[in-house]
Amino acid sequence: MKYVRPLFVSTFPPEECGLATFTRDSADAVDGAAPEPVSSVAAIQKTRALCYDDSRVVHVIDNSRPDAYRLAADVANDGPCDVVSLQHEFGLYPGEWGQSVLDFVRNCRKPIVTTFHTLMTQPAPLPRRLIQTLAEYSQGIIVMTNVAAGLLASAFDVSAPHVRVIPHGVPVVPGERDDAPKARLGLAGRRVICTFGLINRGKGLEYMIEAMPRIVAAFPDVVYLIVGATHPQVKRHEGEVYREGLVAKAEALGVGDHVRFVNRYLSLAELLEHLQSCDVYVTPYPGKDQIASGTLAYDLAAGGAVVSTPYLYAEEVLADGRGQLVPFADSAAMAEATLRYLSEPAFQAETRRRAYEYARPMFWPNVGRQYLEFFDQVATERQKKLAWLRRLTAPTPNGKVQHNKLVQIPRNSN
């Protein structure tokens, strides 16, 4: 049996960003769902030369070249892939609102499945038109939550039947927890709060730090781990200014000894060890329009007890008792929700149980099968359309075509 062969267009490790990790994990999951490796990658090189040691990387897209995405489309057209998995975030592509991505979709003749990682509830005209155009050129669309699918329809007028909800994949993590990870991290006997992810001003970490004096007063053994390096692009523009400001804030509030920074990009094993060590996981993000969060998804898989602001992704995945939502920029509410977990072990355990059960279908092997099935569906439908067109326009024995009216060729036909 021949399996569909996807080409992923995205950043890719060794690029240190959440989307690169997501794309590698997606390709791994798709390859795991097929009887043999089927994925290839066109890796987007955003700002600097990288050395890719993964044999699946068949092309590097240099964002500094004005013709980069036309060339990438040529690679897709001439290569063996059956479908393109296009990852979309506005900051990923060059041009205003990342409009260079349109050079790719307008020139690619292979069927495209676009995964939207960012959508706005009230988009400005230009990004709204961009999303609509990408949807028009896509034979399949993937979003990670039902709320994102609804937002596509309500804010972008995109509600075609080829929109598919496939959850953010997560690693397979055992449901049982013990104190061994804490001991390995030198945190035995301490209550641990954690946030992880590349650090930038959009994380709202200052609000959780401002919650720490009240938490420390109730539990003097508590420590807040802020795990992750400063985002590479942020570091290039302003260095460690934001992190240094957070350190100064913690010191000024008298909780400097209770806030620790793990200032590096962690391996998956290291990350899971930190997540399995934490008693409370916090995402204090200040922005509503976040339709996906790999960090929150990973903590659900680790059976975390979550405190979060009500951005779109958190509202959906933490519903029905799977976590606690608090208002944006409300340090007092963050402290109160954290203290409830630390003070009520039964409540914490039940929240963790519900979170873990919700996350089980999100394990990467399950998600990989869904991706592979959807890619196959899109590629098969394209082949059927092309076969129909060939029959419709094939000459009869007398040399005339069977249909003499204008035929509308589907976009991206090859």
Short mmCIF file of C-alpha atoms in Angstrom, two decimals, residues 50-222:
data_model
loop_
_atom_site.label_atom_id
_atom_site.label_comp_id
_atom_site.label_asym_id
_atom_site.label_seq_id
_atom_site.Cartn_x
_atom_site.Cartn_y
_atom_site.Cartn_z
CA LEU A 50 21.73 26.63 10.50
CA CYS A 51 23.12 23.16 9.96
CA TYR A 52 20.33 20.61 9.56
CA ASP A 53 21.39 17.04 10.34
CA ASP A 54 17.96 15.49 9.78
CA SER A 55 17.89 13.71 6.41
CA ARG A 56 14.23 14.69 5.96
CA VAL A 57 15.26 18.32 5.33
CA VAL A 58 15.29 18.45 1.52
CA HIS A 59 15.33 22.23 1.09
CA VAL A 60 16.22 25.30 3.14
CA ILE A 61 14.12 28.45 2.67
CA ASP A 62 16.27 31.54 3.18
CA ASN A 63 13.97 34.30 4.41
CA SER A 64 16.47 36.93 3.30
CA ARG A 65 15.95 36.05 -0.39
CA PRO A 66 13.09 37.85 -2.15
CA ASP A 67 12.39 34.80 -4.32
CA ALA A 68 12.64 32.27 -1.47
CA TYR A 69 9.03 31.12 -1.52
CA ARG A 70 8.73 30.91 -5.28
CA LEU A 71 11.80 28.65 -5.21
CA ALA A 72 10.25 26.60 -2.40
CA ALA A 73 7.11 26.12 -4.50
CA ASP A 74 9.29 24.84 -7.35
CA VAL A 75 10.88 22.34 -4.97
CA ALA A 76 7.44 21.10 -3.91
CA ASN A 77 6.21 20.91 -7.50
CA ASP A 78 9.25 19.00 -8.74
CA GLY A 79 9.63 16.74 -5.71
CA PRO A 80 7.97 13.46 -4.76
CA CYS A 81 5.63 14.85 -2.10
CA ASP A 82 1.89 14.25 -2.48
CA VAL A 83 0.74 17.04 -0.17
CA VAL A 84 2.24 20.13 1.50
CA SER A 85 1.76 20.69 5.22
CA LEU A 86 2.11 24.47 5.54
CA GLN A 87 2.56 25.78 9.09
CA HIS A 88 1.32 29.34 9.50
CA GLU A 89 2.18 32.00 12.03
CA PHE A 90 2.22 35.68 11.06
CA GLY A 91 5.79 36.21 12.25
CA LEU A 92 7.15 33.22 10.38
CA TYR A 93 7.22 34.71 6.88
CA PRO A 94 8.76 37.95 5.52
CA GLY A 95 6.75 40.97 4.46
CA GLU A 96 3.96 42.90 6.11
CA TRP A 97 1.96 40.39 8.16
CA GLY A 98 4.04 37.67 6.50
CA GLN A 99 2.62 38.16 3.02
CA SER A 100 5.55 36.38 1.34
CA VAL A 101 3.83 33.09 2.10
CA LEU A 102 1.43 33.96 -0.72
CA ASP A 103 4.30 33.56 -3.21
CA PHE A 104 4.41 29.93 -2.16
CA VAL A 105 0.71 29.07 -2.25
CA ARG A 106 0.13 30.86 -5.57
CA ASN A 107 2.92 28.90 -7.26
CA CYS A 108 2.57 25.51 -5.60
CA ARG A 109 0.75 22.90 -7.69
CA LYS A 110 0.63 20.26 -4.98
CA PRO A 111 -2.40 20.17 -2.63
CA ILE A 112 -1.84 22.27 0.48
CA VAL A 113 -2.98 21.60 4.06
CA THR A 114 -2.49 24.76 6.15
CA THR A 115 -2.23 24.61 9.93
CA PHE A 116 -3.15 27.92 11.56
CA HIS A 117 -1.29 28.51 14.83
CA THR A 118 -2.44 32.12 15.37
CA LEU A 119 -5.79 33.79 14.75
CA MET A 120 -7.26 37.02 16.10
CA THR A 121 -10.75 37.63 17.42
CA GLN A 122 -10.85 41.07 15.76
CA PRO A 123 -8.37 40.97 12.86
CA ALA A 124 -7.30 44.06 10.97
CA PRO A 125 -8.18 44.07 7.25
CA LEU A 126 -4.76 42.96 5.98
CA PRO A 127 -4.30 39.85 8.17
CA ARG A 128 -7.95 38.96 7.61
CA ARG A 129 -7.46 39.00 3.84
CA LEU A 130 -4.24 37.02 4.23
CA ILE A 131 -5.95 34.22 6.16
CA GLN A 132 -8.81 34.17 3.66
CA THR A 133 -6.38 33.91 0.74
CA LEU A 134 -4.45 31.09 2.41
CA ALA A 135 -7.73 29.27 3.02
CA GLU A 136 -8.72 29.77 -0.62
CA TYR A 137 -5.50 28.17 -1.84
CA SER A 138 -5.65 25.31 0.70
CA GLN A 139 -7.35 22.00 0.09
CA GLY A 140 -7.30 21.30 3.83
CA ILE A 141 -7.12 23.44 6.97
CA ILE A 142 -6.08 22.29 10.45
CA VAL A 143 -6.74 24.08 13.72
CA MET A 144 -6.18 22.64 17.18
CA THR A 145 -9.38 23.52 19.01
CA ASN A 146 -13.08 23.88 18.33
CA VAL A 147 -12.89 27.52 19.37
CA ALA A 148 -10.29 28.14 16.64
CA ALA A 149 -12.58 26.55 14.04
CA GLY A 150 -15.38 28.80 15.23
CA LEU A 151 -13.09 31.82 15.05
CA LEU A 152 -12.19 31.01 11.45
CA ALA A 153 -15.89 31.14 10.61
CA SER A 154 -16.89 34.17 12.69
CA ALA A 155 -13.88 36.47 12.26
CA PHE A 156 -12.49 35.34 8.88
CA ASP A 157 -15.57 33.96 7.11
CA VAL A 158 -13.78 30.65 6.53
CA SER A 159 -16.03 27.69 7.27
CA ALA A 160 -15.44 25.25 4.46
CA PRO A 161 -15.99 21.54 5.08
CA HIS A 162 -12.25 20.91 4.70
CA VAL A 163 -11.51 22.51 8.12
CA ARG A 164 -10.36 19.78 10.50
CA VAL A 165 -9.76 20.03 14.26
CA ILE A 166 -6.71 17.97 15.27
CA PRO A 167 -5.39 18.61 18.79
CA HIS A 168 -1.89 19.80 19.58
CA GLY A 169 0.19 16.66 19.95
CA VAL A 170 1.97 15.84 23.21
CA PRO A 171 4.50 13.20 24.26
CA VAL A 172 3.30 9.98 25.85
CA VAL A 173 3.75 10.48 29.59
CA PRO A 174 2.93 7.90 32.30
CA GLY A 175 -0.05 8.90 34.41
CA GLU A 176 1.60 8.02 37.74
CA ARG A 177 3.68 10.66 39.52
CA ASP A 178 6.15 10.37 42.38
CA ASP A 179 8.82 12.50 44.06
CA ALA A 180 11.76 11.11 42.10
CA PRO A 181 11.87 13.98 39.54
CA LYS A 182 11.94 16.54 42.37
CA ALA A 183 14.83 14.72 44.01
CA ARG A 184 16.81 14.62 40.78
CA LEU A 185 16.37 18.37 40.40
CA GLY A 186 17.41 19.05 44.00
CA LEU A 187 13.88 20.10 44.97
CA ALA A 188 12.95 17.28 47.36
CA GLY A 189 10.52 18.43 50.05
CA ARG A 190 9.67 21.69 48.29
CA ARG A 191 6.46 22.86 46.69
CA VAL A 192 7.16 23.73 43.08
CA ILE A 193 5.38 26.16 40.75
CA CYS A 194 6.49 26.16 37.13
CA THR A 195 6.18 28.03 33.85
CA PHE A 196 8.11 27.02 30.76
CA GLY A 197 8.67 28.31 27.25
CA LEU A 198 10.85 30.78 25.41
CA ILE A 199 10.80 34.01 27.41
CA ASN A 200 9.50 37.27 25.99
CA ARG A 201 7.35 40.16 27.15
CA GLY A 202 4.20 38.43 25.93
CA LYS A 203 4.37 35.77 28.65
CA GLY A 204 3.10 37.91 31.54
CA LEU A 205 5.63 36.42 33.97
CA GLU A 206 5.76 39.60 36.01
CA TYR A 207 2.17 39.03 37.15
CA MET A 208 3.00 35.64 38.63
CA ILE A 209 6.11 37.01 40.30
CA GLU A 210 3.90 39.68 41.87
CA ALA A 211 1.73 36.85 43.24
CA MET A 212 4.66 35.16 44.96
CA PRO A 213 4.83 37.17 48.24
CA ARG A 214 1.37 35.96 49.27
CA ILE A 215 2.18 32.37 48.29
CA VAL A 216 5.55 32.42 50.08
CA ALA A 217 3.87 33.76 53.23
CA ALA A 218 1.61 30.71 53.31
CA PHE A 219 4.20 28.15 52.11
CA PRO A 220 7.77 29.29 52.87
CA ASP A 221 9.24 26.24 51.09
CA VAL A 222 7.72 27.17 47.71
#
